[in-house]
XYZ file of C-alpha atoms in Angstrom:
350
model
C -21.367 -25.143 -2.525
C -21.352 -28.400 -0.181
C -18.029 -29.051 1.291
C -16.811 -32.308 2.715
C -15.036 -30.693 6.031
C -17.788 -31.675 8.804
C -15.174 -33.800 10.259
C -13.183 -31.027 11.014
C -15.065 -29.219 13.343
C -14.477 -31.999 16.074
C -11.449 -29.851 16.482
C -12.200 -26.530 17.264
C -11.064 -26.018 20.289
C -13.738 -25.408 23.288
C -12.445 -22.107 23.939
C -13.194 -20.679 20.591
C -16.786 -22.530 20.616
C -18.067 -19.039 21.115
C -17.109 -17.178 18.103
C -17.751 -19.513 15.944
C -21.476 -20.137 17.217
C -22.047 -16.581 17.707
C -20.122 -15.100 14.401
C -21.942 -16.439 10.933
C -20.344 -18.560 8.331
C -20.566 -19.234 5.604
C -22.464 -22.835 5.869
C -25.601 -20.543 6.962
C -24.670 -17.332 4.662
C -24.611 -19.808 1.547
C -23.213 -17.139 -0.548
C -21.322 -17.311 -3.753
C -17.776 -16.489 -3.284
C -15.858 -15.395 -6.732
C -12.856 -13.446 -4.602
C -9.827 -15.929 -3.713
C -8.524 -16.103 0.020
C -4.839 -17.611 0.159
C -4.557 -17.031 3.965
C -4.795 -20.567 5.078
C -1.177 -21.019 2.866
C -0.091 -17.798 4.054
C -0.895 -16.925 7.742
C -0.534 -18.433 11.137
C -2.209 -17.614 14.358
C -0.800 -18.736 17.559
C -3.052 -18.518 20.163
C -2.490 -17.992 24.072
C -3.201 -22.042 24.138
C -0.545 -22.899 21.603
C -3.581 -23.751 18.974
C -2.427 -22.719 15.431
C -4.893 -21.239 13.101
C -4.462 -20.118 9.365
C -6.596 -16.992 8.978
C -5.648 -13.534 10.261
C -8.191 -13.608 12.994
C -9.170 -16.889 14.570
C -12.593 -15.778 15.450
C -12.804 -15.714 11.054
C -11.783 -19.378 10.941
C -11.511 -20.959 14.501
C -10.322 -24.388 13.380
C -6.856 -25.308 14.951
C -4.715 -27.321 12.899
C -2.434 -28.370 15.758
C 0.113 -27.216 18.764
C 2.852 -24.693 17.882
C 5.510 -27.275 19.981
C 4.413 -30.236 17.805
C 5.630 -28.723 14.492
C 9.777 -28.423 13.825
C 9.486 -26.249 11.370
C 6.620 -23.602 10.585
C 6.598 -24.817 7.012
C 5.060 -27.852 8.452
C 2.331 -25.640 9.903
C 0.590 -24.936 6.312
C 1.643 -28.761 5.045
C -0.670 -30.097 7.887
C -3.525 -32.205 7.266
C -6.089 -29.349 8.135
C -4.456 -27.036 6.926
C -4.376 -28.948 3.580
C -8.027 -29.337 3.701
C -9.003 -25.417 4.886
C -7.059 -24.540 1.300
C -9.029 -27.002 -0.108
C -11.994 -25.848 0.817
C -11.739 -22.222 0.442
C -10.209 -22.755 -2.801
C -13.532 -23.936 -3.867
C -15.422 -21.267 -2.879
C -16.838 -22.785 -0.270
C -15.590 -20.532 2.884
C -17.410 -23.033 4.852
C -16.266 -22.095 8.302
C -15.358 -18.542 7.335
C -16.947 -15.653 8.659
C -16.641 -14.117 5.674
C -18.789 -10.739 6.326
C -16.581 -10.002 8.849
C -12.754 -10.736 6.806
C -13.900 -8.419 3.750
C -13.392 -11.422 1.251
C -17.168 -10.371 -0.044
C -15.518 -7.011 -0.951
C -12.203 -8.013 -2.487
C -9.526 -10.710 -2.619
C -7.225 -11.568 0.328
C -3.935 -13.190 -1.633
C -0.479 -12.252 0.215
C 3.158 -13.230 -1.558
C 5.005 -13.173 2.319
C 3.866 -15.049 5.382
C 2.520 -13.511 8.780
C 2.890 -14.891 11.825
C 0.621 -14.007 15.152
C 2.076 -14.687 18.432
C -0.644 -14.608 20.577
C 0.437 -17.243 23.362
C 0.134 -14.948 26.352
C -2.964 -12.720 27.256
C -0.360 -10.738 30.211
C -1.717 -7.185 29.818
C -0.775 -4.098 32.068
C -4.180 -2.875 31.360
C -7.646 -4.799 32.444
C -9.467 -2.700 29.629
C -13.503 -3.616 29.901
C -13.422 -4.122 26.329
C -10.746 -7.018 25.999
C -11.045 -8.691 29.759
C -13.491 -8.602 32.437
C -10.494 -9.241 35.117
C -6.752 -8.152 35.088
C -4.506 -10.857 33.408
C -0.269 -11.239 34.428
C 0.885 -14.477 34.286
C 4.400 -14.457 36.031
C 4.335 -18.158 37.760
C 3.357 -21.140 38.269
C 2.811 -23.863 35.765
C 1.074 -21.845 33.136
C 4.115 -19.746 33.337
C 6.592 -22.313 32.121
C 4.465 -23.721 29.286
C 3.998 -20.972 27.537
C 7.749 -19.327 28.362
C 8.517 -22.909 26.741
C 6.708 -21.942 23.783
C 7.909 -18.277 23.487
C 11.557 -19.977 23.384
C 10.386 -22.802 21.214
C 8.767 -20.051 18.615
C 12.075 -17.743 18.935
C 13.866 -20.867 17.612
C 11.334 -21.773 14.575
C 11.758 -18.251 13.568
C 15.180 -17.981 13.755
C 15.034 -20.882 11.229
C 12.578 -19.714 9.092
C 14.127 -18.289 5.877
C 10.882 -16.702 3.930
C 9.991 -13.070 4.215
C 7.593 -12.317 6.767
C 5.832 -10.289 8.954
C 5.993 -11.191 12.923
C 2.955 -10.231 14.555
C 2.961 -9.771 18.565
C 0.610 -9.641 19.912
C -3.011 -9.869 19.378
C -4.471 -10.490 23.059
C -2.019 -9.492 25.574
C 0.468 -6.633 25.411
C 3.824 -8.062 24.471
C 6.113 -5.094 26.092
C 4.410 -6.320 30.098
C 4.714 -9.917 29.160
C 7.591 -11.691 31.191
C 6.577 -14.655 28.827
C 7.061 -13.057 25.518
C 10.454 -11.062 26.596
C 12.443 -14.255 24.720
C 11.191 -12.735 21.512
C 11.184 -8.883 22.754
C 14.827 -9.462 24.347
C 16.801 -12.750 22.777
C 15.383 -13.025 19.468
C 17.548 -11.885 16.227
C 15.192 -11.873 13.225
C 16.547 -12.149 9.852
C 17.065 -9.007 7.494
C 13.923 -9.941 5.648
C 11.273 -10.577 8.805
C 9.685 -7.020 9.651
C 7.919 -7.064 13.205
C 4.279 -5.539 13.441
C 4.179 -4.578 17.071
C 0.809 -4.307 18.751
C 0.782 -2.684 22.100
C -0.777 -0.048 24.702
C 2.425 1.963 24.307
C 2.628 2.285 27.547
C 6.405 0.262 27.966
C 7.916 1.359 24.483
C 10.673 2.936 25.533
C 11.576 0.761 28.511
C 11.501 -2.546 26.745
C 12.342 -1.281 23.039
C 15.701 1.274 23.545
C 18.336 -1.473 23.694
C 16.058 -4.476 22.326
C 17.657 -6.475 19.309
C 14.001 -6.507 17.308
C 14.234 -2.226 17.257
C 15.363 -2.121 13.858
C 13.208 -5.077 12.613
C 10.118 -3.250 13.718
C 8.071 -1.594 10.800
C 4.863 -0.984 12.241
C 3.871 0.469 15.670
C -0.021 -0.278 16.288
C -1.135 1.195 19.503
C -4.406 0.689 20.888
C -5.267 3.926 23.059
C -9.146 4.268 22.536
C -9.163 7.976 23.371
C -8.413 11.118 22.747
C -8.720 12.926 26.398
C -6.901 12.549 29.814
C -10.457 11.713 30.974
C -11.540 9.017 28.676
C -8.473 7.544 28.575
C -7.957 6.496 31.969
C -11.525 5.204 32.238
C -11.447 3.152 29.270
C -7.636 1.913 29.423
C -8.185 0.529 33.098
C -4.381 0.791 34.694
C -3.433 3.574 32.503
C -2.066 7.050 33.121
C -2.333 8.985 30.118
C 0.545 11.287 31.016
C 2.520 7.861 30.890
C 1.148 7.139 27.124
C 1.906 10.702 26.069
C 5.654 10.324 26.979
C 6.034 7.026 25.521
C 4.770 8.662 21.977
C 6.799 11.233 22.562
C 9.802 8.907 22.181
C 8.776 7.078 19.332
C 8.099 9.876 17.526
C 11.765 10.391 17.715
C 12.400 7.315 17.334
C 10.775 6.437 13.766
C 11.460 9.992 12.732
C 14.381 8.921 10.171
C 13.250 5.165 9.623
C 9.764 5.817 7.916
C 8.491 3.141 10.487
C 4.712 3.012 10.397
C 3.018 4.242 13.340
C -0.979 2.756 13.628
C -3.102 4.622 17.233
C -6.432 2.678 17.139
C -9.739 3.601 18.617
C -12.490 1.234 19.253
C -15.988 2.956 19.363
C -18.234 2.171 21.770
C -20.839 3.811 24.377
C -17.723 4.980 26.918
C -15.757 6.807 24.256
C -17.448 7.604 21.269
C -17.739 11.133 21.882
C -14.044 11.449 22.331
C -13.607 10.582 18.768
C -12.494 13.634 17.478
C -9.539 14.309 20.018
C -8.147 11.157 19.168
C -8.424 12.292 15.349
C -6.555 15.437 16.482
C -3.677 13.388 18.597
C -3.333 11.349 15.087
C -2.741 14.276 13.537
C -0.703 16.150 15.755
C 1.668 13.279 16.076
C 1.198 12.728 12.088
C 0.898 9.196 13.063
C -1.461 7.103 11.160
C -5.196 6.479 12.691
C -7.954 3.636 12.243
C -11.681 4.047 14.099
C -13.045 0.373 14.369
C -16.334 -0.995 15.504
C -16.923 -2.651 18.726
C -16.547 -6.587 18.498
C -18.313 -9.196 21.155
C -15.448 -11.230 22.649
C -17.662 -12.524 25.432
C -16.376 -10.251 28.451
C -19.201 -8.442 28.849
C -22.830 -10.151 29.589
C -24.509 -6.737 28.040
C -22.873 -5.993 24.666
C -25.819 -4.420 23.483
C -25.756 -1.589 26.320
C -21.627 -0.799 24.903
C -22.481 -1.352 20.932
C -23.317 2.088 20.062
C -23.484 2.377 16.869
C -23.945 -1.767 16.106
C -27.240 -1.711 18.822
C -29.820 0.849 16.856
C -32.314 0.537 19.661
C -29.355 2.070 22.381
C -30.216 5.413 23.585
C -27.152 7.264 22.325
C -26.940 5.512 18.680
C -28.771 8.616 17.068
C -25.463 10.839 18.972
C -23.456 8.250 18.491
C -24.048 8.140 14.613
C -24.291 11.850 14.216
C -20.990 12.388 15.642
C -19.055 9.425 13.528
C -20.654 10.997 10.299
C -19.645 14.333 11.142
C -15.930 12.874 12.325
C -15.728 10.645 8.843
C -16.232 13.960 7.044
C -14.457 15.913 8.478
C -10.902 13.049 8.740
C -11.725 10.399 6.123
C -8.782 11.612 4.112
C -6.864 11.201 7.064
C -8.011 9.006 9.230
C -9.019 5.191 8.218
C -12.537 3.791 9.688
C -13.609 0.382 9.758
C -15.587 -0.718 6.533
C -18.682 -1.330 8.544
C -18.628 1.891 10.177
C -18.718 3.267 6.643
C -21.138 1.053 5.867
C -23.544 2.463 8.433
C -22.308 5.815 7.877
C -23.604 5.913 4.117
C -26.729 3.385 4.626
């Protein structure tokens, strides 16, 4: 299908130049789309510039349709002009901009009845994982420092005001727990009976920011990024991190969510560095009886030789035939339990 959006991509911001030149979409796919995709009416994806995006992942659709501090109210978000025209074009069918092998619209529909909000406006981490960032990121100063605390306190505000069930998202690129910049929302904010918080995090600072927070009781889902199973892998792939640290910070939400049926998510990405620890992090899930989700390795530009960490994506590496033999065996043995990326699958069964 032809679409009339080429006007649009005059604003895509320069930082996000890279996924969309190096991710596919669906101008050079030219597939035929019959599933529906309501996320550009549904989601919004604040990014650590203050860019807005309507897709679950910007790197899917990395078209901003403004600044977060030039809308008053987040309705106005979806009732912008390119928003309005991303809807219109995906309603088509034409996914022009989409990556849409990678957002699993070719597999099934994406429609959603509540809104989700990403809060992704500050990339503070107390981990420099290899992964995610080449260098360690804290922003605790400086001019930076203020524009985005304004934002934090200008979000907290739109929220507060925002009357439709949701899901708050924080945080997609930083961990909000070490943030000084997101502690507005973490320690100020009072969400509504009907906004459920999806907390993404190391789990390294649960307990000391969460005990006495006002959001504990809006949280619903816990989705901890720990990449390991071991002691050993752990702290070589979770730069900063003491594994003795993460282990006592489960601990307590495990008591915690133990009444409150609060999901708990531990994710793994698979690459060269930790692939063989794939089956003690199974077994942590498990022991914990905490959910678990093995996903592939994605290219966010921090490392010059991808190739040499993709494992399993790279079939020319040197440990992909290991690699593969192990994630079969581990899919067999915890599919039941454990969820893996539909790729992985993919490549598991091809």
């Amino acid at each position: 299908m032809q679409s009339n959006l080429w006007c649009i991509i005059m604003i895509i911001p320069i930082e996000n130049q890279h996924s969309y030149n190096t991710i596919l979409r669906n101008q050079q796919l030219k597939l035929d789309i019959s599933n529906r995709c309501n996320s550009p009416s549904r989601h919004l994806v604040i990014d650590w510039k203050g860019d807005c995006f309507v897709c679950p992942c910007e790197a899917w659709l990395p078209i901003s349709v403004g600044k977060i501090t030039d809308f008053a109210q987040l309705e106005h978000v979806w009732a912008s002009a390119t928003a309005q025209q991303l809807q219109a074009d995906i309603d088509s069918g034409a996914y022009t901009h989409c990556a849409v092998d990678r957002c699993g619209v070719l597999i099934e529909s994406k429609i959603d009845d509540f809104y989700t909000i990403s809060i992704n406006i500050d990339e503070s981490c107390n981990l420099k994982c290899p992964s995610c960032r080449p260098d360690g990121i804290m922003i605790t100063s400086g001019s930076d420092f203020d524009r985005k605390l304004a934002q934090a306190q200008h979000i907290r505000k739109l929220l507060e005001a925002f009357d439709h069930a949701c899901v708050i998202v924080m945080s997609g690129n930083g961990d909000p727990l070490a943030s000084a910049i997101m502690r507005p929302l973490i320690k100020e904010f009072q969400p509504r009976a009907n906004q459920s918080i999806r907390l993404f995090t190391n789990g390294l600072l649960l307990e000391k920011q969460l005990d006495q927070s006002p959001i504990l009781n809006n949280v619903r889902q816990y989705f901890i990024s720990i990449d390991a199973g071991s002691e050993t892998v752990y702290e070589r792939v979770r730069l900063g991190g003491r594994f003795s640290q993460l282990i006592a910070n489960l601990d307590w939400l495990k008591r915690t969510v133990v009444a409150t049926e609060t999901e708990v998510l531990l994710k793994f990405v698979l690459q060269q560095d930790n692939y063989h620890d794939m089956q003690n992090f199974c077994k942590l899930c498990v022991d914990y009886g905490f959910s678990g989700v093995i996903h592939r390795l994605e290219d966010w530009g921090t490392w010059s030789n991808f190739d040499d960490h993709d494992v399993i994506g790279n079939i020319n590496h040197t440990d992909h035939s290991a690699a593969m033999s192990l994630l079969s065996s581990v899919y067999n043995k915890y599919a039941g339990r454990i969820q893996f990326n539909p790729w992985l699958v993919q490549a598991i069964q091809s």
